[in-house]
Amino acid sequence: MSAIQNERELQDNSYAVEFRGVTKKFGSVVANDDVTFGVRKGTIHGIIGENGAGKSTLMSILFGLYHPEQGEILLSGALSKIKTPSTAIRAGIGMVHQHFMLVERMTALQNVVLGTEEGYWLKGGTGNVASKVKEIQNRYGLHFPLDAVTRDLPVGVQQRIEILKALYRGADVLILDEPTGVLTPGEVQDLFRVFQDLRAQGKTVILITHKLQEILSITDSVTVLRQGKSVGTYATAETDRMMLATLMVGRRPNAPPQAREPRRSDIRVEVSNLGVKDNLSIQRVFDLSFQIHAGEVLGVAGVAGNGQSELLSALAGLSPPSTGKIRLGNVEILPDHPTQPETIRKNGVGHVPEDRHRLGMMKRWTAAENSILGLHRSDRIEGVGKRIKPSKVGNWCRDLMTKHDVRPANPDLRFGLFSGGNQQKLVIGREIALSPDVLLIGQPTRGVDIGAIENIHAALLAERDRGKSVLLVSVELEEVLALSDRILVMFEGRSMGIVDRADADEKLLGLMMAGLPLADALNEKKVTVQ
Amino acid sequence: MRNHASGTIAAIVATLINIAAAFLIGALLIVAVGENPLKAFGVVWTGAFGSLKGFSFTLYYATNFIFTGLAVAVAAHAREYNIGGEGQANVSGLGVFLVGAMLPFLPWPVAIVLGIVAGMTFGAAWAFVPAYMSARRGSNLVVTTIMFNFLASLLMIYLIVNFLRPTTSMIPASGALADNLSLPRMDRFLLTLGINIHENPLNITFLVALLVCVAVTFLIWHTRWGYELRAVGENRDAAAYAGVHVPRVVIQAICLSGALAGMVGLNEVFGVQHRLILDFALGYGFTGVAVALIGNNHPLGIIPAAILFGALYQGGASMAFMFPKISREVVVVLQGLVILFAGGFVAVLRPYLTEQFDHFFTRKVA
Ligand SMILES: Nc1ncnc2c1ncn2[C@@H]1O[C@H](COP(=O)(O)OP(=O)(O)OP(=O)(O)O)[C@@H](O)[C@H]1O
Ligand SMILES: [Mg+2]
C-alpha cells in the first residue's frame, strides 16, 4: 500500500461512511452523479431528495447491490471492500429496504434469523434464538408475533420485522430507506427512540425520508440529492423546512389545498353493517356502516392495521364480506353473492391498492404494460381491445407519464426499475385516467416526494370536483385532513364515528384513533381544553 | 437502462455456451466409452443436417417438438406446469383418427382442417380435468397431468386393442385410413423435382407448426387474452386486483396447452402413420418441457430448440448406428446433458451476461 493512500485513509476516520465522487449510470439514466459527502460516526444522518433523485441507488451501492462506475466509498477512513450484501453485513452495515425483502411464507422469527443460522443443523429449530430476538424486541419496542406467517401480517408489521432483522445482525451503520411510511405516529416516535439509543451507543443511522418534519426532529445532519447530484450537506440545526424543500425541488412548495363546504348530492357508495374476515378467518372489520355521496371524499383515518386493509379488500371484491352489504354505484356485494373484481371494475370503480408491489403492478413488465393493468378490458384506450397494440399502449403510457411527471418518461423500461415514488405516480395516474365514478385509494402518497404529493392531491380533488366518490384510506392524518369532506376513524375494525371535516382536528382524530368513540372523544377534548 | 436487447442477447449467448458445455461433457463420456468424440459428433451433425434425407427427418421430429414445446410454454406463461403433453398428444391421435375413419372421402385440404380441430379438441379435453382441479380445487397440476398421462396410455391400449384393431391383425394398431386423407409429404414433392430421399415422414404439418408459432406469438403478446395470461403468470394477486378472472384464465391456458400438444396427433396420424398406433406420441410430450425451457417459452426460441432436439434424435440415431460402442443410452445421456445445461444451468449464467451486455451497450451509448 502506498504512503499517499495510507495518509488519506488516516485522514478522516471520524466518518463512518464517506462517498467520494460516486457515479452510477443505468444506460442513459445517471442515477448518481459525482456524489460526495460524509456521514459522521455516531450521528443520525438524513438523506432527502425528490423521487428518482438517486437515494435508494446510493444506498444500494453502499450495501453492495450495485457497483458504481466511478468513485469510491470509505468506511471509517478505509477504502470499502464491499462487493456483495453479505460482505456489507460483515462490515457492519444493515439495511432496511424500501421494498421489503422478506420470505413471505416464513414466520416472522424465521425471517429475522434467516441466513444467520449457525451450523448445518437447525439445532432445536429457531427456539434458541427466540429469546434473543424477544430481548431485542423488548429493548426497542418492536413487537409482533414471532410465529405468525409473514405474508399474513400487515405491511406495518412486516416493516418492523425488517428493522429487527438488521438489528439482530448487529449493524454498526443502519440504513433505513423510507422506514416511516407505514408506521403510525406513535410507532415513529418509538422508532426514533431506537435511533437515539443506537446513536448513544456510537452507532450510525442513515435515514431516507420524504417527510421533512422527521428530518428536522431527529437527524443531526442532512444531505440533499437532486437529479443524482449531491446539492449539499448541512447541520440540521441550521436548516428549516422551507430551505430543505427549496433545495430539493429547486422551487418553493405551494400552499396546501383549502378545506371547503361539503357538497351533498346522491349517495353512490353505501356500506351497511359490513363485517370482513381475513384469510385466517379472523374477523377484522365489525359492523361498519357509511355512505359516500357523489362529489365527496370520505377519509378513513386510523393507525395502520385496524381493519383498513380488509375494508379496501372487501370493497374491491377481493375478499367477500362475512356480514352486511356493500353497494358501489350499481353493483352490490353480499356475503352469499360475492362479486368478482372484474365486475366491480367494469362498473366504474378504480382502486389504488395500499401495497402497490403486491397488488398494483407487475415488476418485471414494462411501464407501458403496467399502464393498462386493470384498464385492459376498457374499450376507451386506443390500441386496447381484444387485440392489444404495443405501440399504441406505449403512446398511452407516455401521455400518462407526461401528465403525472413520471421520470424517466420511458414506457419501455421495466417497471420494477423505476423509483418507488415514480411507480406510485404512474399507478395513481392509471387509476384515475378513465375517471371512474368510485375511487378506492389506499395510502396514495406513500413514498412520494413533496412536489408529487401536490400533484396527486390536486388530481384527486379534481376527480372529486367532477362528481366522483372517493374513499381515501391513509395513515397520514395531514393527508386525511387535507383531502376529506368527512372522516371516518377506525379502531380495531370498528368505526369510532364519522366527523365532518370542519369539526375535525388532529387532536380529536388522535383520540378517536386511540379507541374513543366520537361522543367520548368530544367530551374528553372539552375536558382537556378547559 | 436495462433494455430488452441486452436481456435477449444474454439469453441466447448463455444458451449457446451451455449447449457447448453439454457437448463438452458428452465428449468426455464418448472418450470414456472408447470412441473419438470429434468423429462421433461429426456423425451426429452429418446425420442430422448433412443430407436432405437426414435433415427432413430432423424437421419431422422438430414438428412434434414445436407443438409440445409451445404447449408447455403457453401454460408456463401463466406459471402453470403442464407435464401432460404426453397424454394430451396421445389422446389427440384418437380424435384425428376418428375424423379420418368416419369421413374417409375427405380430400386432404379439408381433412387437415378437421384434423386440427379434432386433435386440438381432444388434447384440450384431456387437459380440462387437471386444469379444473388445479384452478378451482388447488390440486397440483404437475401431479395430475402425470397421472393423466398414464390414464391416456391405458385408455388408448384399451380402445386400440379392443375396438380399433382389425380382427385379423396381431399388431396393436388400427387399420389404415383412406389414401386420400394423407397429407402432402416432402419426399413425394421432391420426387416430382427429380430428387429422391426415399420414404420420409416430413410433411406439410411442419408448415402448420410454423404458422402456429406465429399465432401463439400474436396471442401471447398482442391480445387481451395473452395480456391476462401473462398477468396471471406474473402476479396472481395483482392480476385479480386488476379484474382478471384468474381461475378462468388458468383453465383456458392449460386447455390451450393441451390443444397445442394435440397437434402431434395430426402430424402422426394424417401425416405419417395413416393409422392409429400404440404409443405414437411416446417421449414427445416430455421433451417438449425441455424445448420450452431452452426456448425460453418464446416461439422464436422454441423453433431452434425443437430443431436442436430433432437433430439429437436423428443424428443420435446415426451415431448409435455407426459406432458400436456408443449405445442408445449414450445418446439419451447426451440429450439429458443438453437439457441440464441449456435448460437448467443457463439461469446461472444469464444474469451475469445481462449485466455485461448492459455495460457494453452503455459504453456505446455514452
Ligand atoms: N436497476 C436499475 N435500472 C435502471 N434504472 C434504474 C435502476 N435503479 C434505479 N434506476 C433509476 O435511477 C434513478 C434513481 O432511482 P432511485 O431508486 O435511486 O431513486 P430514489 O431517490 O430512491 O427515489 P424514490 O424517492 O422515489 O424512492 C431513477 O430514475 C430510476 O428509474
Ligand atoms: Mg427510493
mmCIF file with all atom_site columns, C-alpha atoms in Angstrom, chain B residues 8 69-70 73-74 76-77 213 216-218 220-222 291-305:
data_model
loop_
_atom_site.group_PDB
_atom_site.id
_atom_site.type_symbol
_atom_site.label_atom_id
_atom_site.label_alt_id
_atom_site.label_comp_id
_atom_site.label_asym_id
_atom_site.label_entity_id
_atom_site.label_seq_id
_atom_site.pdbx_PDB_ins_code
_atom_site.Cartn_x
_atom_site.Cartn_y
_atom_site.Cartn_z
_atom_site.occupancy
_atom_site.B_iso_or_equiv
_atom_site.pdbx_formal_charge
_atom_site.auth_seq_id
_atom_site.auth_comp_id
_atom_site.auth_asym_id
_atom_site.auth_atom_id
_atom_site.pdbx_PDB_model_num
ATOM 1  C CA . THR B 1 8   ? -32.327 -11.265 -25.084 1.00 0.00 ? 8   THR B CA 1
ATOM 2  C CA . GLY B 1 69  ? -42.786 -27.067 -26.671 1.00 0.00 ? 69  GLY B CA 1
ATOM 3  C CA . LEU B 1 70  ? -45.419 -24.432 -27.430 1.00 0.00 ? 70  LEU B CA 1
ATOM 4  C CA . ALA B 1 73  ? -44.716 -22.529 -22.999 1.00 0.00 ? 73  ALA B CA 1
ATOM 5  C CA . VAL B 1 74  ? -48.316 -21.308 -23.114 1.00 0.00 ? 74  VAL B CA 1
ATOM 6  C CA . ALA B 1 76  ? -45.759 -21.610 -18.359 1.00 0.00 ? 76  ALA B CA 1
ATOM 7  C CA . HIS B 1 77  ? -46.712 -18.040 -19.167 1.00 0.00 ? 77  HIS B CA 1
ATOM 8  C CA . CYS B 1 213 ? -45.773 -20.343 -33.782 1.00 0.00 ? 213 CYS B CA 1
ATOM 9  C CA . VAL B 1 216 ? -49.096 -18.188 -30.458 1.00 0.00 ? 216 VAL B CA 1
ATOM 10 C CA . THR B 1 217 ? -46.738 -15.201 -30.564 1.00 0.00 ? 217 THR B CA 1
ATOM 11 C CA . PHE B 1 218 ? -49.608 -12.993 -31.592 1.00 0.00 ? 218 PHE B CA 1
ATOM 12 C CA . ILE B 1 220 ? -49.487 -14.034 -26.058 1.00 0.00 ? 220 ILE B CA 1
ATOM 13 C CA . TRP B 1 221 ? -48.106 -10.588 -26.813 1.00 0.00 ? 221 TRP B CA 1
ATOM 14 C CA . HIS B 1 222 ? -50.729 -8.867  -28.901 1.00 0.00 ? 222 HIS B CA 1
ATOM 15 C CA . VAL B 1 291 ? -37.747 -27.476 -25.604 1.00 0.00 ? 291 VAL B CA 1
ATOM 16 C CA . ALA B 1 292 ? -39.813 -24.801 -23.862 1.00 0.00 ? 292 ALA B CA 1
ATOM 17 C CA . LEU B 1 293 ? -37.163 -24.401 -21.173 1.00 0.00 ? 293 LEU B CA 1
ATOM 18 C CA . ILE B 1 294 ? -34.365 -23.935 -23.672 1.00 0.00 ? 294 ILE B CA 1
ATOM 19 C CA . GLY B 1 295 ? -36.516 -21.817 -25.949 1.00 0.00 ? 295 GLY B CA 1
ATOM 20 C CA . ASN B 1 296 ? -37.280 -19.505 -23.023 1.00 0.00 ? 296 ASN B CA 1
ATOM 21 C CA . ASN B 1 297 ? -41.020 -20.050 -23.607 1.00 0.00 ? 297 ASN B CA 1
ATOM 22 C CA . HIS B 1 298 ? -40.868 -17.920 -26.723 1.00 0.00 ? 298 HIS B CA 1
ATOM 23 C CA . PRO B 1 299 ? -41.794 -19.339 -30.145 1.00 0.00 ? 299 PRO B CA 1
ATOM 24 C CA . LEU B 1 300 ? -38.665 -17.788 -31.630 1.00 0.00 ? 300 LEU B CA 1
ATOM 25 C CA . GLY B 1 301 ? -36.621 -19.776 -29.134 1.00 0.00 ? 301 GLY B CA 1
ATOM 26 C CA . ILE B 1 302 ? -38.781 -22.871 -29.359 1.00 0.00 ? 302 ILE B CA 1
ATOM 27 C CA . ILE B 1 303 ? -38.215 -23.336 -33.109 1.00 0.00 ? 303 ILE B CA 1
ATOM 28 C CA . PRO B 1 304 ? -34.408 -23.616 -32.844 1.00 0.00 ? 304 PRO B CA 1
ATOM 29 C CA . ALA B 1 305 ? -34.699 -25.633 -29.633 1.00 0.00 ? 305 ALA B CA 1
#
